[in-house]
Amino acid sequence: MTSRSNLGKIRQQVSSLLAQMTLEEKLAQLQAYWVYDLQTQGKLDLNKIEAKLGHGIGQITRNGGANYLLPREAAASANTVQRFLKENTRMGIPAIVHEECCSGLMTPGATIFPQMIGLASTFQPELAGQMTVMIARQTRAIGAQQGLAPVLDVARDPRWGRVEETFGEDPTLVSQFGVEYIKGLQGDDLAKGVMATGKHFVGHSFSQGGLNCGPVHLGRRDLWDVYLAPFQAAIRDAGLASMMNAYPELDGEVVAASRNILTDLLRDTLGFDGVVVSDYEAVVMIHNYHYAAETRRKAAVKALHAGIDVELPSVTCYGDDLMEAVKAGEISLETLDLAVSRHLQKKFELGLFDDPYVDEGKVLEVFETLENRALAYQIACKSMVLLQNDGLLPLSKSIGKLAVIGPNADSSRCLVGDYSFTATAELLAFMPPPDSAFQHRSLQDVQRLDVAMPTILEGIKRIVSPAADVRYAAGCDISSSDESGFVEAVQAASEAHAVILVLGNVSGLSPLCTTGEFRDTTDLGLPGVQEKLAKAVIATGKPVALVLVSGRPVSIPALVDKTNAILQAWVPGEEGGRAVASVLFGEVNPGGKLPISIPRSAGQVPVFYNYKPSGMRSNIYGDYVNEAVTPLYGFGHGLSYTDFSYSGLTLSRDSALPGEVIDISMTLKNIGQAAGDEVVQLYIRDEFASLPRPVKELKGFIRVSLQPGEMRTLTFHLAVNQLAYYDQELRLSVEPGRFQVMVGSSSADIRLQGEFSVPGTDKAEIKERVFVCPVDFH
């Protein structure tokens, strides 16, 4: 990160630069343009560049992701824009080029890793850092310096389409993955890394009805205990450089217009000192979506006063409207200068003033490498969650006749998430912007630009023996009501020794998609007639392994008891087809765990493991009239092809004070016949407190690989300060009392229990939250 001495020098440079700038030049630094705003028929247009960028520009939006350019061409495009800004504007200030990078750089030819919900299923946060190191290399190579990720929202409502972009339902898990993601992307020196953008501050994921951008109703303690936690960790522990506002209103305040949230809370309380960028169109939405400002001009004033430094994706309100407001004294020049200064500071920290160009000849050195492929495969394999298995899996590679059925079996499209280039290009092709590269383009055009993505069917055919007879039938489409393919699918199943049924969703942003941003739902089951297809196939009596390819949890209680095995594959990325096949046929032993509970039905939502004592039950009978209150599969659940025993729980002390550490040790042994991974999870319960506390809270976890018969002793070093929560006065405190210790294979599968106490009579106020419980093993 930028050293204190360099930071002082940069601030002097910013101050000097600011003193020379005209009002028009200052405003330009708070603006952005889509790359296609600078194009004619998909090509950069110098006349448009001169007209729009004459005073400079703050950012360029998706030079790679909103173009039909392969990496070397994208780099040349970025260099062209930077050269104009450097050589043909009075101040010569380069632009920040930003791209999406949720599960990989969102441009043609870039590596596509598993979507975030799958990454979180690995329960190995270090993989997030390894992934984003590679993403940063590709991003920098095409001339971009900011990535609009990670999503730090805690997700407890799977009706919301963007659940797949999150790290799940637990604040500790989300915090650790978020920190590692940011560290890998930004690196030790921002001048060589990519500026990460935490989003969406704050509460975006818990909207009314699970609807995107809907109002958020959160109490202050839930906000502080749960939803702010990942942002606190990102700011303090990862040095997050940029933040993006949430779209909705929170407790009646539109976040984009709220100084209470974006300045008082974010900056003054949490200590964030980076640049705040608006979520796309969030500024004008104050006016035309929330109706909290009568004009775009008033929306601009509200947003800038609240603390939004840069309007994305393209100038709407921070142009002439903001200019008139400044001249009329509706917003102070000091407020404007502060926002400009923050943005300029990041440009200096990113090294743009030293050299805004990239070497076009070296771009391809970091694209489509064996190293990238290997990591994408590793993460995909580790993301697989075996939900149930009666012994059918792993299948034999020498299986005689195998039926592979389902709309996602031979689809590469289903392997990628809503912030892949394919998914976003679909949306832009559906409603193409004028003069963009997306006019007159087909879906086939999009797919030709992507890296190779073998389907699950192709992965299966490659892994089975040459003698195996693999027969494929789609059976139906993702979401249509057409059942004409059932006959072929049922016949294939009837003639097979076993069936692999590949069902789920297609993720994206266009109306063709069934999950992803803008694609919320009230039905957590399978779209279209897929469940009906599954029942028809199961009725043949043949053994069935169900593979779920979906960014959202899928609720299929009617299929659970009738299916021999269920594998949750999420949205596994470019190597997902090979990874699924490797797990099905035993080359890889699945070890992933659910980062989010899977409800029995949408009527249960929200359902999560760390509920309060009065939660998850109906007084007095407990269950609903029509079904159990427990989830279909709980947080942390995931099976293996081997078995593990837990034994020998010991605590280093019976009591400990704030500031001290308790060592919690246990022995893990692989008692099965196969090598495998187990995620050991440490949960704590504050049994009696002055405010009700969750029945269990994840405090530590570790993924351990063991050979058959191998045994390891694990020790969790639990800081007592990690037990702190926000009390009646919203002070972070540890209270005296008894604490239960639970160690297990999931939140519902607790194997070992113990307890300790925090002695005393008075609560201890804690300065800062602790998000990590270190674990070692020998």
PDB file of N, CA, C and O in Angstrom, residues 437-503:
ATOM      1  N   ALA A 437     -20.594  -1.523 -30.057  1.00  0.00           N
ATOM      2  CA  ALA A 437     -20.202  -2.741 -30.765  1.00  0.00           C
ATOM      3  C   ALA A 437     -21.255  -3.835 -30.658  1.00  0.00           C
ATOM      4  O   ALA A 437     -21.100  -4.900 -31.250  1.00  0.00           O
ATOM      5  N   PHE A 438     -22.311  -3.587 -29.897  1.00  0.00           N
ATOM      6  CA  PHE A 438     -23.309  -4.625 -29.641  1.00  0.00           C
ATOM      7  C   PHE A 438     -24.494  -4.580 -30.598  1.00  0.00           C
ATOM      8  O   PHE A 438     -25.384  -5.415 -30.515  1.00  0.00           O
ATOM      9  N   GLN A 439     -24.498  -3.615 -31.468  1.00  0.00           N
ATOM     10  CA  GLN A 439     -25.556  -3.581 -32.464  1.00  0.00           C
ATOM     11  C   GLN A 439     -25.303  -4.656 -33.522  1.00  0.00           C
ATOM     12  O   GLN A 439     -24.167  -4.853 -33.961  1.00  0.00           O
ATOM     13  N   HIS A 440     -26.361  -5.353 -33.884  1.00  0.00           N
ATOM     14  CA  HIS A 440     -26.297  -6.370 -34.937  1.00  0.00           C
ATOM     15  C   HIS A 440     -25.357  -7.519 -34.558  1.00  0.00           C
ATOM     16  O   HIS A 440     -24.681  -8.083 -35.413  1.00  0.00           O
ATOM     17  N   ARG A 441     -25.321  -7.843 -33.260  1.00  0.00           N
ATOM     18  CA  ARG A 441     -24.506  -8.971 -32.800  1.00  0.00           C
ATOM     19  C   ARG A 441     -25.424 -10.064 -32.255  1.00  0.00           C
ATOM     20  O   ARG A 441     -26.421  -9.782 -31.597  1.00  0.00           O
ATOM     21  N   SER A 442     -25.050 -11.303 -32.470  1.00  0.00           N
ATOM     22  CA  SER A 442     -25.853 -12.431 -31.996  1.00  0.00           C
ATOM     23  C   SER A 442     -25.180 -13.053 -30.783  1.00  0.00           C
ATOM     24  O   SER A 442     -24.022 -12.776 -30.455  1.00  0.00           O
ATOM     25  N   LEU A 443     -25.930 -13.952 -30.119  1.00  0.00           N
ATOM     26  CA  LEU A 443     -25.362 -14.678 -28.989  1.00  0.00           C
ATOM     27  C   LEU A 443     -24.169 -15.508 -29.428  1.00  0.00           C
ATOM     28  O   LEU A 443     -23.185 -15.649 -28.699  1.00  0.00           O
ATOM     29  N   GLN A 444     -24.234 -16.032 -30.629  1.00  0.00           N
ATOM     30  CA  GLN A 444     -23.116 -16.822 -31.145  1.00  0.00           C
ATOM     31  C   GLN A 444     -21.855 -15.969 -31.293  1.00  0.00           C
ATOM     32  O   GLN A 444     -20.740 -16.443 -31.053  1.00  0.00           O
ATOM     33  N   ASP A 445     -22.045 -14.708 -31.691  1.00  0.00           N
ATOM     34  CA  ASP A 445     -20.902 -13.789 -31.779  1.00  0.00           C
ATOM     35  C   ASP A 445     -20.228 -13.639 -30.422  1.00  0.00           C
ATOM     36  O   ASP A 445     -19.001 -13.612 -30.311  1.00  0.00           O
ATOM     37  N   VAL A 446     -21.049 -13.517 -29.380  1.00  0.00           N
ATOM     38  CA  VAL A 446     -20.528 -13.361 -28.028  1.00  0.00           C
ATOM     39  C   VAL A 446     -19.720 -14.578 -27.629  1.00  0.00           C
ATOM     40  O   VAL A 446     -18.582 -14.487 -27.140  1.00  0.00           O
ATOM     41  N   GLN A 447     -20.311 -15.749 -27.821  1.00  0.00           N
ATOM     42  CA  GLN A 447     -19.676 -16.978 -27.352  1.00  0.00           C
ATOM     43  C   GLN A 447     -18.372 -17.274 -28.073  1.00  0.00           C
ATOM     44  O   GLN A 447     -17.473 -17.898 -27.508  1.00  0.00           O
ATOM     45  N   ARG A 448     -18.254 -16.812 -29.309  1.00  0.00           N
ATOM     46  CA  ARG A 448     -17.016 -17.040 -30.052  1.00  0.00           C
ATOM     47  C   ARG A 448     -15.832 -16.288 -29.436  1.00  0.00           C
ATOM     48  O   ARG A 448     -14.679 -16.653 -29.649  1.00  0.00           O
ATOM     49  N   LEU A 449     -16.124 -15.231 -28.702  1.00  0.00           N
ATOM     50  CA  LEU A 449     -15.056 -14.444 -28.097  1.00  0.00           C
ATOM     51  C   LEU A 449     -14.591 -15.008 -26.755  1.00  0.00           C
ATOM     52  O   LEU A 449     -13.542 -14.633 -26.250  1.00  0.00           O
ATOM     53  N   ASP A 450     -15.375 -15.886 -26.159  1.00  0.00           N
ATOM     54  CA  ASP A 450     -15.029 -16.422 -24.849  1.00  0.00           C
ATOM     55  C   ASP A 450     -13.926 -17.465 -24.954  1.00  0.00           C
ATOM     56  O   ASP A 450     -13.691 -18.057 -26.019  1.00  0.00           O
ATOM     57  N   VAL A 451     -13.294 -17.718 -23.824  1.00  0.00           N
ATOM     58  CA  VAL A 451     -12.336 -18.811 -23.760  1.00  0.00           C
ATOM     59  C   VAL A 451     -13.079 -20.129 -23.897  1.00  0.00           C
ATOM     60  O   VAL A 451     -14.299 -20.209 -23.723  1.00  0.00           O
ATOM     61  N   ALA A 452     -12.337 -21.192 -24.188  1.00  0.00           N
ATOM     62  CA  ALA A 452     -12.948 -22.512 -24.316  1.00  0.00           C
ATOM     63  C   ALA A 452     -13.555 -22.944 -22.984  1.00  0.00           C
ATOM     64  O   ALA A 452     -12.925 -22.808 -21.930  1.00  0.00           O
ATOM     65  N   MET A 453     -14.778 -23.451 -23.044  1.00  0.00           N
ATOM     66  CA  MET A 453     -15.458 -23.926 -21.841  1.00  0.00           C
ATOM     67  C   MET A 453     -16.128 -25.268 -22.125  1.00  0.00           C
ATOM     68  O   MET A 453     -17.286 -25.317 -22.553  1.00  0.00           O
ATOM     69  N   PRO A 454     -15.414 -26.348 -21.903  1.00  0.00           N
ATOM     70  CA  PRO A 454     -16.029 -27.664 -22.121  1.00  0.00           C
ATOM     71  C   PRO A 454     -17.254 -27.837 -21.239  1.00  0.00           C
ATOM     72  O   PRO A 454     -17.248 -27.470 -20.060  1.00  0.00           O
ATOM     73  N   THR A 455     -18.316 -28.386 -21.782  1.00  0.00           N
ATOM     74  CA  THR A 455     -19.538 -28.586 -21.020  1.00  0.00           C
ATOM     75  C   THR A 455     -19.378 -29.771 -20.069  1.00  0.00           C
ATOM     76  O   THR A 455     -18.402 -30.529 -20.145  1.00  0.00           O
ATOM     77  N   ILE A 456     -20.362 -29.950 -19.210  1.00  0.00           N
ATOM     78  CA  ILE A 456     -20.342 -31.096 -18.296  1.00  0.00           C
ATOM     79  C   ILE A 456     -20.398 -32.391 -19.090  1.00  0.00           C
ATOM     80  O   ILE A 456     -19.686 -33.364 -18.780  1.00  0.00           O
ATOM     81  N   LEU A 457     -21.218 -32.437 -20.125  1.00  0.00           N
ATOM     82  CA  LEU A 457     -21.278 -33.624 -20.984  1.00  0.00           C
ATOM     83  C   LEU A 457     -19.912 -33.915 -21.596  1.00  0.00           C
ATOM     84  O   LEU A 457     -19.459 -35.076 -21.607  1.00  0.00           O
ATOM     85  N   GLU A 458     -19.251 -32.886 -22.097  1.00  0.00           N
ATOM     86  CA  GLU A 458     -17.920 -33.091 -22.689  1.00  0.00           C
ATOM     87  C   GLU A 458     -16.935 -33.562 -21.637  1.00  0.00           C
ATOM     88  O   GLU A 458     -16.086 -34.431 -21.906  1.00  0.00           O
ATOM     89  N   GLY A 459     -17.033 -33.004 -20.417  1.00  0.00           N
ATOM     90  CA  GLY A 459     -16.153 -33.448 -19.337  1.00  0.00           C
ATOM     91  C   GLY A 459     -16.369 -34.902 -19.005  1.00  0.00           C
ATOM     92  O   GLY A 459     -15.407 -35.652 -18.750  1.00  0.00           O
ATOM     93  N   ILE A 460     -17.620 -35.354 -19.014  1.00  0.00           N
ATOM     94  CA  ILE A 460     -17.940 -36.749 -18.723  1.00  0.00           C
ATOM     95  C   ILE A 460     -17.392 -37.663 -19.821  1.00  0.00           C
ATOM     96  O   ILE A 460     -16.779 -38.711 -19.538  1.00  0.00           O
ATOM     97  N   LYS A 461     -17.589 -37.285 -21.071  1.00  0.00           N
ATOM     98  CA  LYS A 461     -17.119 -38.114 -22.181  1.00  0.00           C
ATOM     99  C   LYS A 461     -15.603 -38.262 -22.181  1.00  0.00           C
ATOM    100  O   LYS A 461     -15.069 -39.299 -22.584  1.00  0.00           O
ATOM    101  N   ARG A 462     -14.921 -37.219 -21.719  1.00  0.00           N
ATOM    102  CA  ARG A 462     -13.459 -37.279 -21.683  1.00  0.00           C
ATOM    103  C   ARG A 462     -12.935 -38.179 -20.568  1.00  0.00           C
ATOM    104  O   ARG A 462     -11.845 -38.721 -20.665  1.00  0.00           O
ATOM    105  N   ILE A 463     -13.717 -38.323 -19.497  1.00  0.00           N
ATOM    106  CA  ILE A 463     -13.202 -38.998 -18.314  1.00  0.00           C
ATOM    107  C   ILE A 463     -13.564 -40.479 -18.273  1.00  0.00           C
ATOM    108  O   ILE A 463     -12.853 -41.279 -17.656  1.00  0.00           O
ATOM    109  N   VAL A 464     -14.660 -40.872 -18.914  1.00  0.00           N
ATOM    110  CA  VAL A 464     -15.057 -42.285 -18.871  1.00  0.00           C
ATOM    111  C   VAL A 464     -14.180 -43.100 -19.817  1.00  0.00           C
ATOM    112  O   VAL A 464     -13.514 -42.563 -20.706  1.00  0.00           O
ATOM    113  N   SER A 465     -14.207 -44.407 -19.621  1.00  0.00           N
ATOM    114  CA  SER A 465     -13.408 -45.286 -20.474  1.00  0.00           C
ATOM    115  C   SER A 465     -13.974 -45.296 -21.888  1.00  0.00           C
ATOM    116  O   SER A 465     -15.172 -45.021 -22.103  1.00  0.00           O
ATOM    117  N   PRO A 466     -13.152 -45.615 -22.880  1.00  0.00           N
ATOM    118  CA  PRO A 466     -13.642 -45.646 -24.279  1.00  0.00           C
ATOM    119  C   PRO A 466     -14.796 -46.615 -24.487  1.00  0.00           C
ATOM    120  O   PRO A 466     -15.607 -46.422 -25.404  1.00  0.00           O
ATOM    121  N   ALA A 467     -14.897 -47.604 -23.613  1.00  0.00           N
ATOM    122  CA  ALA A 467     -15.952 -48.606 -23.780  1.00  0.00           C
ATOM    123  C   ALA A 467     -17.300 -48.123 -23.256  1.00  0.00           C
ATOM    124  O   ALA A 467     -18.346 -48.733 -23.541  1.00  0.00           O
ATOM    125  N   ALA A 468     -17.311 -47.050 -22.477  1.00  0.00           N
ATOM    126  CA  ALA A 468     -18.572 -46.563 -21.907  1.00  0.00           C
ATOM    127  C   ALA A 468     -19.469 -45.997 -23.003  1.00  0.00           C
ATOM    128  O   ALA A 468     -19.003 -45.321 -23.923  1.00  0.00           O
ATOM    129  N   ASP A 469     -20.750 -46.285 -22.871  1.00  0.00           N
ATOM    130  CA  ASP A 469     -21.745 -45.818 -23.846  1.00  0.00           C
ATOM    131  C   ASP A 469     -22.506 -44.643 -23.203  1.00  0.00           C
ATOM    132  O   ASP A 469     -23.369 -44.845 -22.349  1.00  0.00           O
ATOM    133  N   VAL A 470     -22.177 -43.420 -23.610  1.00  0.00           N
ATOM    134  CA  VAL A 470     -22.784 -42.230 -23.033  1.00  0.00           C
ATOM    135  C   VAL A 470     -23.843 -41.702 -23.993  1.00  0.00           C
ATOM    136  O   VAL A 470     -23.548 -41.377 -25.153  1.00  0.00           O
ATOM    137  N   ARG A 471     -25.079 -41.640 -23.517  1.00  0.00           N
ATOM    138  CA  ARG A 471     -26.172 -41.133 -24.339  1.00  0.00           C
ATOM    139  C   ARG A 471     -26.714 -39.860 -23.706  1.00  0.00           C
ATOM    140  O   ARG A 471     -26.965 -39.801 -22.501  1.00  0.00           O
ATOM    141  N   TYR A 472     -26.909 -38.847 -24.537  1.00  0.00           N
ATOM    142  CA  TYR A 472     -27.344 -37.537 -24.040  1.00  0.00           C
ATOM    143  C   TYR A 472     -28.722 -37.184 -24.566  1.00  0.00           C
ATOM    144  O   TYR A 472     -29.047 -37.412 -25.733  1.00  0.00           O
ATOM    145  N   ALA A 473     -29.531 -36.588 -23.674  1.00  0.00           N
ATOM    146  CA  ALA A 473     -30.814 -36.018 -24.071  1.00  0.00           C
ATOM    147  C   ALA A 473     -31.092 -34.816 -23.186  1.00  0.00           C
ATOM    148  O   ALA A 473     -31.049 -34.932 -21.957  1.00  0.00           O
ATOM    149  N   ALA A 474     -31.362 -33.665 -23.798  1.00  0.00           N
ATOM    150  CA  ALA A 474     -31.629 -32.451 -23.010  1.00  0.00           C
ATOM    151  C   ALA A 474     -32.906 -32.590 -22.198  1.00  0.00           C
ATOM    152  O   ALA A 474     -32.995 -32.144 -21.062  1.00  0.00           O
ATOM    153  N   GLY A 475     -33.926 -33.197 -22.781  1.00  0.00           N
ATOM    154  CA  GLY A 475     -35.188 -33.389 -22.072  1.00  0.00           C
ATOM    155  C   GLY A 475     -36.108 -32.187 -22.111  1.00  0.00           C
ATOM    156  O   GLY A 475     -37.311 -32.319 -22.349  1.00  0.00           O
ATOM    157  N   CYS A 476     -35.553 -31.024 -21.879  1.00  0.00           N
ATOM    158  CA  CYS A 476     -36.335 -29.781 -21.899  1.00  0.00           C
ATOM    159  C   CYS A 476     -35.375 -28.600 -21.911  1.00  0.00           C
ATOM    160  O   CYS A 476     -34.166 -28.770 -21.756  1.00  0.00           O
ATOM    161  N   ASP A 477     -35.934 -27.416 -22.095  1.00  0.00           N
ATOM    162  CA  ASP A 477     -35.141 -26.191 -21.977  1.00  0.00           C
ATOM    163  C   ASP A 477     -35.111 -25.747 -20.516  1.00  0.00           C
ATOM    164  O   ASP A 477     -35.795 -26.308 -19.667  1.00  0.00           O
ATOM    165  N   ILE A 478     -34.350 -24.691 -20.249  1.00  0.00           N
ATOM    166  CA  ILE A 478     -34.233 -24.192 -18.881  1.00  0.00           C
ATOM    167  C   ILE A 478     -35.578 -23.779 -18.304  1.00  0.00           C
ATOM    168  O   ILE A 478     -35.957 -24.200 -17.205  1.00  0.00           O
ATOM    169  N   SER A 479     -36.322 -22.981 -19.031  1.00  0.00           N
ATOM    170  CA  SER A 479     -37.513 -22.384 -18.419  1.00  0.00           C
ATOM    171  C   SER A 479     -38.783 -22.512 -19.242  1.00  0.00           C
ATOM    172  O   SER A 479     -39.808 -21.972 -18.849  1.00  0.00           O
ATOM    173  N   SER A 480     -38.756 -23.216 -20.354  1.00  0.00           N
ATOM    174  CA  SER A 480     -39.970 -23.334 -21.168  1.00  0.00           C
ATOM    175  C   SER A 480     -40.882 -24.421 -20.593  1.00  0.00           C
ATOM    176  O   SER A 480     -40.486 -25.199 -19.719  1.00  0.00           O
ATOM    177  N   SER A 481     -42.079 -24.478 -21.118  1.00  0.00           N
ATOM    178  CA  SER A 481     -43.051 -25.499 -20.692  1.00  0.00           C
ATOM    179  C   SER A 481     -43.116 -26.670 -21.668  1.00  0.00           C
ATOM    180  O   SER A 481     -43.982 -27.545 -21.544  1.00  0.00           O
ATOM    181  N   ASP A 482     -42.215 -26.710 -22.624  1.00  0.00           N
ATOM    182  CA  ASP A 482     -42.214 -27.738 -23.661  1.00  0.00           C
ATOM    183  C   ASP A 482     -41.716 -29.071 -23.089  1.00  0.00           C
ATOM    184  O   ASP A 482     -40.593 -29.175 -22.617  1.00  0.00           O
ATOM    185  N   GLU A 483     -42.564 -30.095 -23.153  1.00  0.00           N
ATOM    186  CA  GLU A 483     -42.219 -31.420 -22.630  1.00  0.00           C
ATOM    187  C   GLU A 483     -41.942 -32.420 -23.746  1.00  0.00           C
ATOM    188  O   GLU A 483     -41.837 -33.629 -23.496  1.00  0.00           O
ATOM    189  N   SER A 484     -41.788 -31.953 -24.958  1.00  0.00           N
ATOM    190  CA  SER A 484     -41.627 -32.873 -26.088  1.00  0.00           C
ATOM    191  C   SER A 484     -40.333 -33.689 -26.014  1.00  0.00           C
ATOM    192  O   SER A 484     -40.244 -34.759 -26.634  1.00  0.00           O
ATOM    193  N   GLY A 485     -39.369 -33.210 -25.269  1.00  0.00           N
ATOM    194  CA  GLY A 485     -38.115 -33.944 -25.142  1.00  0.00           C
ATOM    195  C   GLY A 485     -38.120 -35.019 -24.070  1.00  0.00           C
ATOM    196  O   GLY A 485     -37.141 -35.757 -23.905  1.00  0.00           O
ATOM    197  N   PHE A 486     -39.216 -35.120 -23.317  1.00  0.00           N
ATOM    198  CA  PHE A 486     -39.290 -36.096 -22.219  1.00  0.00           C
ATOM    199  C   PHE A 486     -39.155 -37.535 -22.725  1.00  0.00           C
ATOM    200  O   PHE A 486     -38.513 -38.373 -22.085  1.00  0.00           O
ATOM    201  N   VAL A 487     -39.774 -37.833 -23.850  1.00  0.00           N
ATOM    202  CA  VAL A 487     -39.786 -39.208 -24.348  1.00  0.00           C
ATOM    203  C   VAL A 487     -38.365 -39.701 -24.596  1.00  0.00           C
ATOM    204  O   VAL A 487     -37.979 -40.801 -24.165  1.00  0.00           O
ATOM    205  N   GLU A 488     -37.565 -38.891 -25.286  1.00  0.00           N
ATOM    206  CA  GLU A 488     -36.184 -39.276 -25.565  1.00  0.00           C
ATOM    207  C   GLU A 488     -35.390 -39.416 -24.273  1.00  0.00           C
ATOM    208  O   GLU A 488     -34.589 -40.351 -24.119  1.00  0.00           O
ATOM    209  N   ALA A 489     -35.594 -38.481 -23.321  1.00  0.00           N
ATOM    210  CA  ALA A 489     -34.858 -38.519 -22.065  1.00  0.00           C
ATOM    211  C   ALA A 489     -35.211 -39.760 -21.247  1.00  0.00           C
ATOM    212  O   ALA A 489     -34.331 -40.437 -20.700  1.00  0.00           O
ATOM    213  N   VAL A 490     -36.483 -40.076 -21.170  1.00  0.00           N
ATOM    214  CA  VAL A 490     -36.917 -41.244 -20.398  1.00  0.00           C
ATOM    215  C   VAL A 490     -36.414 -42.534 -21.041  1.00  0.00           C
ATOM    216  O   VAL A 490     -35.988 -43.469 -20.344  1.00  0.00           O
ATOM    217  N   GLN A 491     -36.427 -42.592 -22.353  1.00  0.00           N
ATOM    218  CA  GLN A 491     -35.914 -43.778 -23.030  1.00  0.00           C
ATOM    219  C   GLN A 491     -34.422 -43.961 -22.757  1.00  0.00           C
ATOM    220  O   GLN A 491     -33.954 -45.069 -22.484  1.00  0.00           O
ATOM    221  N   ALA A 492     -33.667 -42.855 -22.834  1.00  0.00           N
ATOM    222  CA  ALA A 492     -32.231 -42.930 -22.539  1.00  0.00           C
ATOM    223  C   ALA A 492     -31.983 -43.410 -21.116  1.00  0.00           C
ATOM    224  O   ALA A 492     -31.102 -44.237 -20.862  1.00  0.00           O
ATOM    225  N   ALA A 493     -32.771 -42.897 -20.170  1.00  0.00           N
ATOM    226  CA  ALA A 493     -32.629 -43.310 -18.778  1.00  0.00           C
ATOM    227  C   ALA A 493     -32.981 -44.777 -18.602  1.00  0.00           C
ATOM    228  O   ALA A 493     -32.306 -45.524 -17.869  1.00  0.00           O
ATOM    229  N   SER A 494     -34.033 -45.229 -19.266  1.00  0.00           N
ATOM    230  CA  SER A 494     -34.501 -46.608 -19.116  1.00  0.00           C
ATOM    231  C   SER A 494     -33.455 -47.614 -19.581  1.00  0.00           C
ATOM    232  O   SER A 494     -33.376 -48.729 -19.057  1.00  0.00           O
ATOM    233  N   GLU A 495     -32.670 -47.248 -20.565  1.00  0.00           N
ATOM    234  CA  GLU A 495     -31.682 -48.152 -21.141  1.00  0.00           C
ATOM    235  C   GLU A 495     -30.313 -48.057 -20.477  1.00  0.00           C
ATOM    236  O   GLU A 495     -29.396 -48.801 -20.838  1.00  0.00           O
ATOM    237  N   ALA A 496     -30.166 -47.145 -19.510  1.00  0.00           N
ATOM    238  CA  ALA A 496     -28.854 -46.888 -18.899  1.00  0.00           C
ATOM    239  C   ALA A 496     -28.678 -47.650 -17.589  1.00  0.00           C
ATOM    240  O   ALA A 496     -29.652 -48.060 -16.949  1.00  0.00           O
ATOM    241  N   HIS A 497     -27.432 -47.825 -17.194  1.00  0.00           N
ATOM    242  CA  HIS A 497     -27.129 -48.389 -15.882  1.00  0.00           C
ATOM    243  C   HIS A 497     -27.234 -47.327 -14.795  1.00  0.00           C
ATOM    244  O   HIS A 497     -27.490 -47.637 -13.633  1.00  0.00           O
ATOM    245  N   ALA A 498     -27.009 -46.060 -15.157  1.00  0.00           N
ATOM    246  CA  ALA A 498     -27.121 -44.940 -14.212  1.00  0.00           C
ATOM    247  C   ALA A 498     -27.398 -43.675 -15.005  1.00  0.00           C
ATOM    248  O   ALA A 498     -27.134 -43.599 -16.213  1.00  0.00           O
ATOM    249  N   VAL A 499     -27.927 -42.679 -14.292  1.00  0.00           N
ATOM    250  CA  VAL A 499     -28.303 -41.414 -14.928  1.00  0.00           C
ATOM    251  C   VAL A 499     -27.620 -40.261 -14.207  1.00  0.00           C
ATOM    252  O   VAL A 499     -27.602 -40.218 -12.968  1.00  0.00           O
ATOM    253  N   ILE A 500     -27.050 -39.357 -14.981  1.00  0.00           N
ATOM    254  CA  ILE A 500     -26.587 -38.072 -14.449  1.00  0.00           C
ATOM    255  C   ILE A 500     -27.551 -37.017 -14.965  1.00  0.00           C
ATOM    256  O   ILE A 500     -27.673 -36.797 -16.175  1.00  0.00           O
ATOM    257  N   LEU A 501     -28.267 -36.406 -14.047  1.00  0.00           N
ATOM    258  CA  LEU A 501     -29.304 -35.433 -14.374  1.00  0.00           C
ATOM    259  C   LEU A 501     -28.780 -34.045 -14.040  1.00  0.00           C
ATOM    260  O   LEU A 501     -28.514 -33.737 -12.883  1.00  0.00           O
ATOM    261  N   VAL A 502     -28.586 -33.209 -15.060  1.00  0.00           N
ATOM    262  CA  VAL A 502     -27.949 -31.902 -14.873  1.00  0.00           C
ATOM    263  C   VAL A 502     -28.995 -30.806 -15.077  1.00  0.00           C
ATOM    264  O   VAL A 502     -29.391 -30.500 -16.210  1.00  0.00           O
ATOM    265  N   LEU A 503     -29.439 -30.218 -13.977  1.00  0.00           N
ATOM    266  CA  LEU A 503     -30.521 -29.246 -13.992  1.00  0.00           C
ATOM    267  C   LEU A 503     -30.073 -27.947 -13.333  1.00  0.00           C
ATOM    268  O   LEU A 503     -28.980 -27.866 -12.788  1.00  0.00           O
TER     269      LEU A 503
END
